[in-house]
Amino acid sequence: MSTVPPGGQRTLQKRRQAKTNKDKQLNQTPTSARAAGVDGSSNSILKIYTDEANGLRVDPLVVLFLAVGFIFSVVALHVLTKVTGKIF
C-alpha cells in the first residue's frame, strides 16, 4: 500500500496530457473524404435503390409479404401438427 496521497503532480500531468491529446484530435484535419463527411451515409444508403447497385433488386413490399407468409406457414404447420397429434 502506497503512502502517497491521491492526486498531486502525476494526476495533473495525466490530465494535461489527456487534454492536449483530445485537442490534437479535434484540430486534426481529416485524412479521408469519409472522415470529412463528404458523401455521407445518406449517399450509400440511397445507392440500394438506384441502378448503380449490383445484385438482385427486390421491392421492400415483396420482402414484407414473403416474411409474413413464411411466419404464417410456420404457425400453420405447428397448429397442424398439434391437431393431427391428438387424432392419431
Coordinates of N, CA and C in Angstrom, one line a residue:
M1 N 0.8 -1.2 0.0 CA 0.0 0.0 0.0 C 0.9 1.2 0.0
S2 N 0.6 2.2 -0.9 CA 1.4 3.4 -1.0 C 1.0 4.4 0.0
T3 N 2.0 5.2 0.5 CA 1.7 6.3 1.4 C 1.5 7.6 0.7
V4 N 1.7 7.6 -0.6 CA 1.5 8.8 -1.3 C 0.0 9.1 -1.5
P5 N -0.4 10.4 -1.1 CA -1.8 10.7 -1.2 C -2.3 10.8 -2.7
P6 N -3.6 10.5 -2.9 CA -4.0 10.6 -4.3 C -4.0 12.0 -4.8
G7 N -3.9 12.1 -6.2 CA -3.8 13.4 -6.8 C -2.4 13.8 -6.9
G8 N -2.1 15.1 -6.8 CA -0.7 15.6 -6.9 C -0.3 15.8 -8.3
Q9 N 1.0 15.9 -8.5 CA 1.6 16.2 -9.8 C 1.3 15.2 -10.9
R10 N 1.4 13.9 -10.6 CA 1.2 12.9 -11.6 C -0.2 13.0 -12.2
T11 N -1.2 13.2 -11.3 CA -2.6 13.3 -11.8 C -2.8 14.5 -12.7
L12 N -2.2 15.7 -12.2 CA -2.3 16.9 -13.1 C -1.6 16.7 -14.4
Q13 N -0.5 16.0 -14.4 CA 0.3 15.8 -15.6 C -0.6 14.9 -16.6
K14 N -1.2 13.8 -16.0 CA -2.0 13.0 -16.9 C -3.2 13.7 -17.4
R15 N -3.8 14.6 -16.6 CA -5.0 15.3 -17.1 C -4.6 16.3 -18.2
R16 N -3.4 17.0 -18.0 CA -3.0 17.9 -19.1 C -2.7 17.1 -20.4
Q17 N -2.0 16.0 -20.2 CA -1.7 15.2 -21.4 C -2.9 14.7 -22.1
A18 N -3.9 14.2 -21.4 CA -5.2 13.8 -22.0 C -5.9 15.0 -22.7
K19 N -5.8 16.1 -22.1 CA -6.5 17.3 -22.7 C -5.7 17.7 -24.0
T20 N -4.4 17.7 -24.0 CA -3.7 18.0 -25.2 C -3.9 17.0 -26.3
N21 N -4.0 15.7 -25.9 CA -4.3 14.7 -26.9 C -5.7 14.9 -27.5
K22 N -6.7 15.2 -26.7 CA -8.0 15.5 -27.2 C -8.1 16.7 -28.1
D23 N -7.3 17.7 -27.7 CA -7.3 19.0 -28.5 C -6.6 18.7 -29.9
K24 N -5.6 17.8 -29.9 CA -4.9 17.5 -31.1 C -5.9 16.7 -32.1
Q25 N -6.7 15.8 -31.5 CA -7.6 15.1 -32.3 C -8.7 16.0 -32.9
L26 N -9.2 16.9 -32.1 CA -10.2 17.8 -32.6 C -9.7 18.8 -33.7
N27 N -8.4 19.2 -33.6 CA -7.9 20.1 -34.5 C -7.3 19.5 -35.7
Q28 N -7.2 18.1 -35.7 CA -6.5 17.4 -36.8 C -7.5 17.4 -38.0
T29 N -6.9 17.7 -39.2 CA -7.7 17.7 -40.4 C -8.0 16.2 -40.8
P30 N -9.1 15.9 -41.4 CA -9.5 14.6 -41.7 C -8.6 14.1 -42.9
T31 N -8.3 12.8 -42.8 CA -7.4 12.2 -43.8 C -8.1 11.6 -45.0
S32 N -9.4 11.4 -44.8 CA -10.2 10.8 -45.9 C -11.5 11.6 -46.1
A33 N -12.1 11.3 -47.3 CA -13.4 12.0 -47.6 C -14.5 11.5 -46.6
R34 N -14.4 10.3 -46.2 CA -15.4 9.8 -45.4 C -15.4 10.4 -44.0
A35 N -14.1 10.6 -43.5 CA -14.0 11.3 -42.2 C -14.4 12.7 -42.3
A36 N -14.2 13.3 -43.4 CA -14.6 14.7 -43.6 C -16.0 14.9 -43.7
G37 N -16.8 13.9 -44.0 CA -18.2 14.0 -44.1 C -18.7 14.2 -45.6
V38 N -17.8 14.1 -46.5 CA -18.2 14.3 -47.9 C -18.9 13.0 -48.4
D39 N -20.0 13.1 -49.1 CA -20.8 12.0 -49.5 C -21.1 11.1 -48.3
G40 N -21.8 11.6 -47.4 CA -22.1 10.9 -46.1 C -22.9 9.6 -46.3
S41 N -23.4 9.1 -45.2 CA -24.0 7.8 -45.3 C -25.3 7.8 -46.1
S42 N -25.9 9.0 -46.2 CA -27.2 9.1 -47.0 C -27.0 8.7 -48.4
N43 N -25.8 9.0 -49.0 CA -25.5 8.6 -50.4 C -25.4 7.0 -50.5
S44 N -24.7 6.4 -49.5 CA -24.5 5.0 -49.6 C -25.8 4.2 -49.4
I45 N -26.7 4.7 -48.5 CA -28.0 4.0 -48.3 C -28.9 4.2 -49.5
L46 N -28.8 5.3 -50.2 CA -29.6 5.6 -51.3 C -29.2 4.8 -52.5
K47 N -27.9 4.3 -52.5 CA -27.4 3.5 -53.6 C -28.1 2.2 -53.7
I48 N -28.8 1.7 -52.7 CA -29.5 0.5 -52.7 C -30.6 0.5 -53.8
Y49 N -31.3 1.7 -53.8 CA -32.5 1.8 -54.7 C -32.2 2.5 -56.1
T50 N -30.9 2.5 -56.5 CA -30.6 3.1 -57.8 C -30.1 2.0 -58.7
D51 N -29.9 2.4 -59.9 CA -29.4 1.5 -60.9 C -27.9 1.1 -60.7
E52 N -27.2 1.8 -59.8 CA -25.8 1.6 -59.6 C -25.6 0.3 -58.7
A53 N -26.6 -0.1 -58.0 CA -26.5 -1.2 -57.1 C -26.4 -2.5 -57.9
N54 N -25.5 -3.4 -57.4 CA -25.4 -4.7 -58.1 C -26.3 -5.8 -57.4
G55 N -26.6 -6.8 -58.1 CA -27.3 -7.9 -57.5 C -28.8 -7.9 -57.8
L56 N -29.6 -8.7 -57.0 CA -31.0 -8.8 -57.2 C -31.7 -7.6 -56.6
R57 N -32.6 -7.0 -57.4 CA -33.4 -5.9 -56.9 C -34.8 -6.4 -56.6
V58 N -35.2 -6.3 -55.3 CA -36.5 -6.7 -54.8 C -37.2 -5.6 -54.1
D59 N -38.4 -5.4 -54.4 CA -39.2 -4.3 -53.8 C -39.3 -4.6 -52.3
P60 N -39.2 -3.6 -51.4 CA -39.4 -3.9 -50.0 C -40.8 -4.5 -49.6
L61 N -41.8 -4.1 -50.3 CA -43.1 -4.7 -50.1 C -43.2 -6.2 -50.3
V62 N -42.5 -6.6 -51.4 CA -42.4 -8.0 -51.7 C -41.7 -8.8 -50.5
V63 N -40.7 -8.2 -50.0 CA -39.9 -8.8 -48.9 C -40.8 -8.9 -47.7
L64 N -41.6 -7.9 -47.4 CA -42.5 -7.9 -46.3 C -43.6 -9.0 -46.4
F65 N -44.2 -9.1 -47.6 CA -45.2 -10.1 -47.8 C -44.6 -11.5 -47.7
L66 N -43.4 -11.7 -48.2 CA -42.8 -13.0 -48.1 C -42.4 -13.4 -46.7
A67 N -42.0 -12.4 -45.9 CA -41.7 -12.7 -44.5 C -42.9 -13.0 -43.7
V68 N -44.0 -12.3 -43.9 CA -45.3 -12.6 -43.2 C -45.8 -13.9 -43.7
G69 N -45.7 -14.2 -44.9 CA -46.2 -15.5 -45.4 C -45.4 -16.7 -44.8
F70 N -44.1 -16.5 -44.7 CA -43.3 -17.5 -44.0 C -43.7 -17.7 -42.6
I71 N -43.8 -16.6 -41.8 CA -44.3 -16.7 -40.4 C -45.6 -17.4 -40.3
F72 N -46.5 -17.1 -41.2 CA -47.9 -17.7 -41.2 C -47.8 -19.2 -41.5
S73 N -46.9 -19.6 -42.4 CA -46.8 -21.0 -42.7 C -46.2 -21.8 -41.6
V74 N -45.2 -21.2 -40.8 CA -44.7 -21.9 -39.7 C -45.7 -22.1 -38.6
V75 N -46.5 -21.0 -38.3 CA -47.6 -21.1 -37.3 C -48.6 -22.2 -37.7
A76 N -49.0 -22.2 -39.0 CA -50.0 -23.1 -39.5 C -49.5 -24.5 -39.4
L77 N -48.2 -24.8 -39.7 CA -47.6 -26.1 -39.5 C -47.6 -26.6 -38.1
H78 N -47.3 -25.7 -37.2 CA -47.3 -26.0 -35.7 C -48.7 -26.4 -35.3
V79 N -49.7 -25.6 -35.7 CA -51.1 -25.9 -35.4 C -51.5 -27.3 -36.0
L80 N -51.1 -27.5 -37.2 CA -51.5 -28.8 -37.9 C -50.9 -29.9 -37.2
T81 N -49.7 -29.9 -36.7 CA -49.0 -31.0 -36.0 C -49.7 -31.2 -34.6
K82 N -50.1 -30.1 -34.0 CA -50.8 -30.3 -32.7 C -52.1 -31.0 -32.9
V83 N -52.9 -30.6 -33.9 CA -54.2 -31.2 -34.2 C -54.0 -32.7 -34.6
T84 N -53.2 -32.9 -35.5 CA -53.0 -34.3 -36.0 C -52.4 -35.2 -34.9
G85 N -51.6 -34.6 -34.1 CA -51.0 -35.4 -33.0 C -52.0 -36.0 -32.0
K86 N -53.1 -35.2 -31.8 CA -54.1 -35.7 -30.9 C -55.1 -36.6 -31.5
I87 N -55.2 -36.6 -32.8 CA -56.1 -37.5 -33.5 C -55.5 -38.9 -33.6
F88 N -54.2 -39.0 -34.0 CA -53.6 -40.3 -34.3 C -52.9 -40.8 -33.1

